[in-house]
mmCIF file of C-alpha atoms in Angstrom:
data_model
loop_
_atom_site.group_PDB
_atom_site.id
_atom_site.type_symbol
_atom_site.label_atom_id
_atom_site.label_comp_id
_atom_site.label_asym_id
_atom_site.label_seq_id
_atom_site.Cartn_x
_atom_site.Cartn_y
_atom_site.Cartn_z
ATOM 1 C CA UNK A 8 164.342 205.755 173.838
ATOM 2 C CA UNK A 9 161.642 209.258 173.789
ATOM 3 C CA UNK A 10 164.596 211.647 172.349
ATOM 4 C CA UNK A 11 164.866 209.031 169.240
ATOM 5 C CA UNK A 12 161.267 208.206 168.830
ATOM 6 C CA UNK A 13 160.681 211.494 168.235
ATOM 7 C CA UNK A 14 163.197 212.545 166.720
ATOM 8 C CA UNK A 15 161.998 209.316 164.332
ATOM 9 C CA UNK A 16 158.515 210.692 164.385
ATOM 10 C CA UNK A 17 160.288 214.523 162.933
ATOM 11 C CA UNK A 18 162.835 213.260 160.504
ATOM 12 C CA UNK A 19 159.379 210.704 158.513
ATOM 13 C CA UNK A 20 156.726 214.035 158.869
ATOM 14 C CA UNK A 21 159.735 215.984 157.134
ATOM 15 C CA UNK A 22 160.296 213.624 154.632
ATOM 16 C CA UNK A 23 156.851 213.009 154.285
ATOM 17 C CA UNK A 24 155.696 216.753 154.227
ATOM 18 C CA UNK A 25 158.821 217.342 152.780
ATOM 19 C CA UNK A 26 157.615 214.404 149.812
ATOM 20 C CA UNK A 27 153.718 215.855 149.103
ATOM 21 C CA UNK A 28 155.671 219.670 149.128
ATOM 22 C CA UNK A 29 157.520 219.169 146.819
ATOM 23 C CA UNK A 30 156.866 215.595 144.950
ATOM 24 C CA UNK A 31 154.742 216.716 142.142
ATOM 25 C CA UNK A 32 156.788 215.635 139.340
ATOM 26 C CA UNK A 33 158.924 217.428 137.431
ATOM 27 C CA UNK A 34 160.349 217.751 133.402
ATOM 28 C CA UNK A 35 164.131 216.090 133.264
ATOM 29 C CA UNK A 36 166.735 218.081 133.489
ATOM 30 C CA UNK A 37 167.100 216.871 129.238
ATOM 31 C CA UNK A 38 163.376 217.784 128.902
ATOM 32 C CA UNK A 39 164.126 221.277 129.871
ATOM 33 C CA UNK A 40 167.445 221.406 128.191
ATOM 34 C CA UNK A 41 165.557 220.647 125.125
ATOM 35 C CA UNK A 42 162.972 223.080 125.457
ATOM 36 C CA UNK A 43 164.946 225.725 126.400
ATOM 37 C CA UNK A 44 165.304 227.479 123.495
ATOM 38 C CA UNK A 45 166.126 231.011 124.824
ATOM 39 C CA UNK A 46 168.531 230.135 127.319
ATOM 40 C CA UNK A 47 171.116 231.972 125.267
ATOM 41 C CA UNK A 48 168.499 235.009 124.049
ATOM 42 C CA UNK A 49 170.299 238.232 125.946
ATOM 43 C CA UNK A 50 167.254 240.668 124.999
ATOM 44 C CA UNK A 51 164.412 238.468 127.466
ATOM 45 C CA UNK A 52 164.319 238.743 131.113
ATOM 46 C CA UNK A 53 164.197 235.120 132.772
ATOM 47 C CA UNK A 54 160.121 235.346 133.000
ATOM 48 C CA UNK A 55 160.677 236.062 129.340
ATOM 49 C CA UNK A 56 162.879 233.027 129.301
ATOM 50 C CA UNK A 57 159.570 231.096 131.177
ATOM 51 C CA UNK A 58 158.122 231.587 129.601
ATOM 52 C CA UNK A 59 159.229 230.561 125.998
ATOM 53 C CA UNK A 60 159.981 227.033 128.085
ATOM 54 C CA UNK A 61 156.696 226.579 129.645
ATOM 55 C CA UNK A 62 155.249 226.698 125.748
ATOM 56 C CA UNK A 63 157.633 224.258 124.466
ATOM 57 C CA UNK A 64 157.672 221.871 127.412
ATOM 58 C CA UNK A 65 153.662 222.164 126.608
ATOM 59 C CA UNK A 66 154.530 221.055 122.561
ATOM 60 C CA UNK A 67 156.999 218.824 123.535
ATOM 61 C CA UNK A 68 156.378 217.204 126.105
ATOM 62 C CA UNK A 69 152.086 217.694 126.035
ATOM 63 C CA UNK A 70 150.966 214.502 128.341
ATOM 64 C CA UNK A 71 153.690 215.720 130.621
ATOM 65 C CA UNK A 72 152.662 219.080 131.315
ATOM 66 C CA UNK A 73 149.280 218.129 131.677
ATOM 67 C CA UNK A 74 149.952 215.697 134.137
ATOM 68 C CA UNK A 75 152.787 218.561 135.845
ATOM 69 C CA UNK A 76 150.883 221.627 136.130
ATOM 70 C CA UNK A 77 147.132 220.850 134.206
ATOM 71 C CA UNK A 78 145.958 218.429 136.684
ATOM 72 C CA UNK A 79 145.939 219.793 139.825
ATOM 73 C CA UNK A 80 144.317 223.364 138.296
ATOM 74 C CA UNK A 81 141.769 224.291 141.132
ATOM 75 C CA UNK A 82 138.688 224.892 139.955
ATOM 76 C CA UNK A 83 138.969 228.995 140.714
ATOM 77 C CA UNK A 84 138.204 228.998 136.922
ATOM 78 C CA UNK A 85 133.698 229.758 136.106
ATOM 79 C CA UNK A 86 133.966 226.831 133.841
ATOM 80 C CA UNK A 87 135.490 224.253 134.424
ATOM 81 C CA UNK A 88 135.166 222.739 131.002
ATOM 82 C CA UNK A 89 138.280 224.852 129.873
ATOM 83 C CA UNK A 90 140.238 223.445 132.035
ATOM 84 C CA UNK A 91 138.688 219.720 130.526
ATOM 85 C CA UNK A 92 138.608 220.599 127.520
ATOM 86 C CA UNK A 93 143.139 221.431 127.630
ATOM 87 C CA UNK A 94 143.033 218.681 129.247
ATOM 88 C CA UNK A 95 141.885 215.853 126.634
ATOM 89 C CA UNK A 96 143.466 218.373 124.122
ATOM 90 C CA UNK A 97 146.572 217.775 126.155
ATOM 91 C CA UNK A 98 146.639 214.446 126.032
ATOM 92 C CA UNK A 99 145.291 213.100 122.874
ATOM 93 C CA UNK A 100 148.255 215.916 120.914
ATOM 94 C CA UNK A 101 151.138 214.596 118.943
ATOM 95 C CA UNK A 102 154.321 215.960 120.446
ATOM 96 C CA UNK A 103 155.365 218.417 118.242
ATOM 97 C CA UNK A 104 158.404 220.833 117.569
ATOM 98 C CA UNK A 105 160.133 223.177 120.506
ATOM 99 C CA UNK A 106 159.594 226.832 119.400
ATOM 100 C CA UNK A 107 162.809 229.123 119.046
ATOM 101 C CA UNK A 108 162.934 233.379 119.572
ATOM 102 C CA UNK A 109 163.144 235.515 117.130
ATOM 103 C CA UNK A 110 164.721 239.251 117.700
ATOM 104 C CA UNK A 111 162.245 240.708 115.499
ATOM 105 C CA UNK A 112 158.933 239.415 117.094
ATOM 106 C CA UNK A 113 160.415 240.510 120.582
ATOM 107 C CA UNK A 114 160.337 244.372 119.277
ATOM 108 C CA UNK A 115 157.158 243.465 117.980
ATOM 109 C CA UNK A 116 155.959 241.950 121.166
ATOM 110 C CA UNK A 117 157.529 244.552 123.410
ATOM 111 C CA UNK A 118 156.214 247.594 120.475
ATOM 112 C CA UNK A 119 152.537 246.735 121.474
ATOM 113 C CA UNK A 120 152.951 246.025 125.231
ATOM 114 C CA UNK A 121 155.441 248.836 126.024
ATOM 115 C CA UNK A 122 152.013 251.022 124.310
ATOM 116 C CA UNK A 123 149.431 249.223 125.164
ATOM 117 C CA UNK A 124 150.058 249.399 128.967
ATOM 118 C CA UNK A 125 150.580 252.672 128.409
ATOM 119 C CA UNK A 126 147.856 253.949 126.979
ATOM 120 C CA UNK A 127 145.933 250.940 128.717
ATOM 121 C CA UNK A 128 144.382 249.515 125.743
ATOM 122 C CA UNK A 129 143.419 245.783 126.351
ATOM 123 C CA UNK A 130 143.642 244.611 122.823
ATOM 124 C CA UNK A 131 144.931 243.589 119.416
ATOM 125 C CA UNK A 132 144.637 246.971 117.591
ATOM 126 C CA UNK A 133 147.819 248.220 117.393
ATOM 127 C CA UNK A 134 148.696 252.651 117.409
ATOM 128 C CA UNK A 135 151.849 252.530 116.241
ATOM 129 C CA UNK A 136 152.998 249.061 116.204
ATOM 130 C CA UNK A 137 153.832 247.602 113.361
ATOM 131 C CA UNK A 138 152.010 243.993 112.635
ATOM 132 C CA UNK A 139 154.739 241.346 111.800
ATOM 133 C CA UNK A 140 153.736 238.443 112.990
ATOM 134 C CA UNK A 141 151.281 235.887 112.465
ATOM 135 C CA UNK A 142 149.049 234.703 116.026
ATOM 136 C CA UNK A 143 149.339 236.928 118.735
ATOM 137 C CA UNK A 144 148.329 235.905 122.123
ATOM 138 C CA UNK A 145 147.677 238.901 125.567
ATOM 139 C CA UNK A 146 147.819 238.072 128.739
ATOM 140 C CA UNK A 147 146.585 240.421 131.518
ATOM 141 C CA UNK A 148 147.435 240.710 135.983
ATOM 142 C CA UNK A 149 150.039 238.111 135.949
ATOM 143 C CA UNK A 150 153.778 238.456 135.637
ATOM 144 C CA UNK A 151 155.083 235.359 136.814
ATOM 145 C CA UNK A 152 155.631 233.138 133.773
ATOM 146 C CA UNK A 153 153.118 229.875 134.758
ATOM 147 C CA UNK A 154 150.418 231.682 135.463
ATOM 148 C CA UNK A 155 150.276 233.629 132.345
ATOM 149 C CA UNK A 156 150.971 230.327 129.870
ATOM 150 C CA UNK A 157 147.881 228.491 132.391
ATOM 151 C CA UNK A 158 145.862 230.575 131.760
ATOM 152 C CA UNK A 159 146.615 231.131 128.626
ATOM 153 C CA UNK A 160 146.023 226.813 127.696
ATOM 154 C CA UNK A 161 142.905 227.354 129.886
ATOM 155 C CA UNK A 162 142.003 230.020 127.842
ATOM 156 C CA UNK A 163 138.928 231.100 129.956
ATOM 157 C CA UNK A 164 136.006 232.908 128.224
ATOM 158 C CA UNK A 165 137.372 232.125 124.234
ATOM 159 C CA UNK A 166 135.642 229.880 123.122
ATOM 160 C CA UNK A 167 137.199 229.083 119.649
ATOM 161 C CA UNK A 168 140.263 228.953 122.261
ATOM 162 C CA UNK A 169 142.470 231.403 120.143
ATOM 163 C CA UNK A 170 145.476 231.462 122.156
ATOM 164 C CA UNK A 171 145.354 227.914 122.852
ATOM 165 C CA UNK A 172 145.556 226.995 119.231
ATOM 166 C CA UNK A 173 148.446 229.539 118.882
ATOM 167 C CA UNK A 174 150.675 228.118 121.632
ATOM 168 C CA UNK A 175 149.739 224.233 120.278
ATOM 169 C CA UNK A 176 149.995 225.107 116.225
ATOM 170 C CA UNK A 177 153.005 223.032 114.668
ATOM 171 C CA UNK A 178 151.937 225.612 112.520
ATOM 172 C CA UNK A 179 154.323 228.937 113.970
ATOM 173 C CA UNK A 180 157.908 228.052 115.026
ATOM 174 C CA UNK A 181 159.324 231.612 115.047
ATOM 175 C CA UNK A 182 158.258 233.435 118.771
ATOM 176 C CA UNK A 183 158.691 237.309 120.723
ATOM 177 C CA UNK A 184 157.214 237.699 124.040
ATOM 178 C CA UNK A 185 157.573 240.930 126.800
ATOM 179 C CA UNK A 186 156.278 241.436 129.972
ATOM 180 C CA UNK A 187 155.882 245.116 131.021
ATOM 181 C CA UNK A 188 153.670 247.290 133.023
ATOM 182 C CA UNK A 189 149.958 248.246 132.236
ATOM 183 C CA UNK A 190 148.093 251.292 133.683
ATOM 184 C CA UNK A 191 144.537 249.760 134.200
ATOM 185 C CA UNK A 192 146.015 245.835 134.341
ATOM 186 C CA UNK A 193 148.750 246.036 136.293
ATOM 187 C CA UNK A 194 150.671 243.552 133.548
ATOM 188 C CA UNK A 195 150.332 243.087 130.232
ATOM 189 C CA UNK A 196 152.619 239.619 128.167
ATOM 190 C CA UNK A 197 152.730 240.213 124.111
ATOM 191 C CA UNK A 198 153.230 237.098 122.914
ATOM 192 C CA UNK A 199 153.378 237.187 119.443
ATOM 193 C CA UNK A 200 153.967 233.581 116.769
ATOM 194 C CA UNK A 201 155.090 233.032 113.315
#
């Protein structure tokens, strides 16, 4: 009998732990399929494809994106007003169309990610790479898709919220993404929009 109670307790505990660990809401397979516009873009890495997927989830399902990813953000940002404004914007944003990968924009993003990464540049002032985009987001230090997208959406320290606005602007329908190593900041992610 003790063994049975112990086993029942263990199974219940594991179910509770598992539920708490993995019960965070998630997008449905159907939602992910709608937003997975980069799945056949063979020139992108899996991580770059995931950035596009996450951006599309934020654009097409903004309220769900907020519930799943933003509501549980820790206060690792110095000013949580950025998180609060992002929550408000996502909850009030009407769904917009997904964005699609573009090989020319990828080439543009990759050129700048490589050049800036090798030289240790931390701005948008291209040296040898051409401009053929209308908006650009650059993130440093991180190479994981969710970390990059969340940092750009929170846009901490950028009063005009330019990265957030580029990601959530229905004007843009094409995207190029490249993640490379960076001389002084570990990684650089360049995201170009058209």
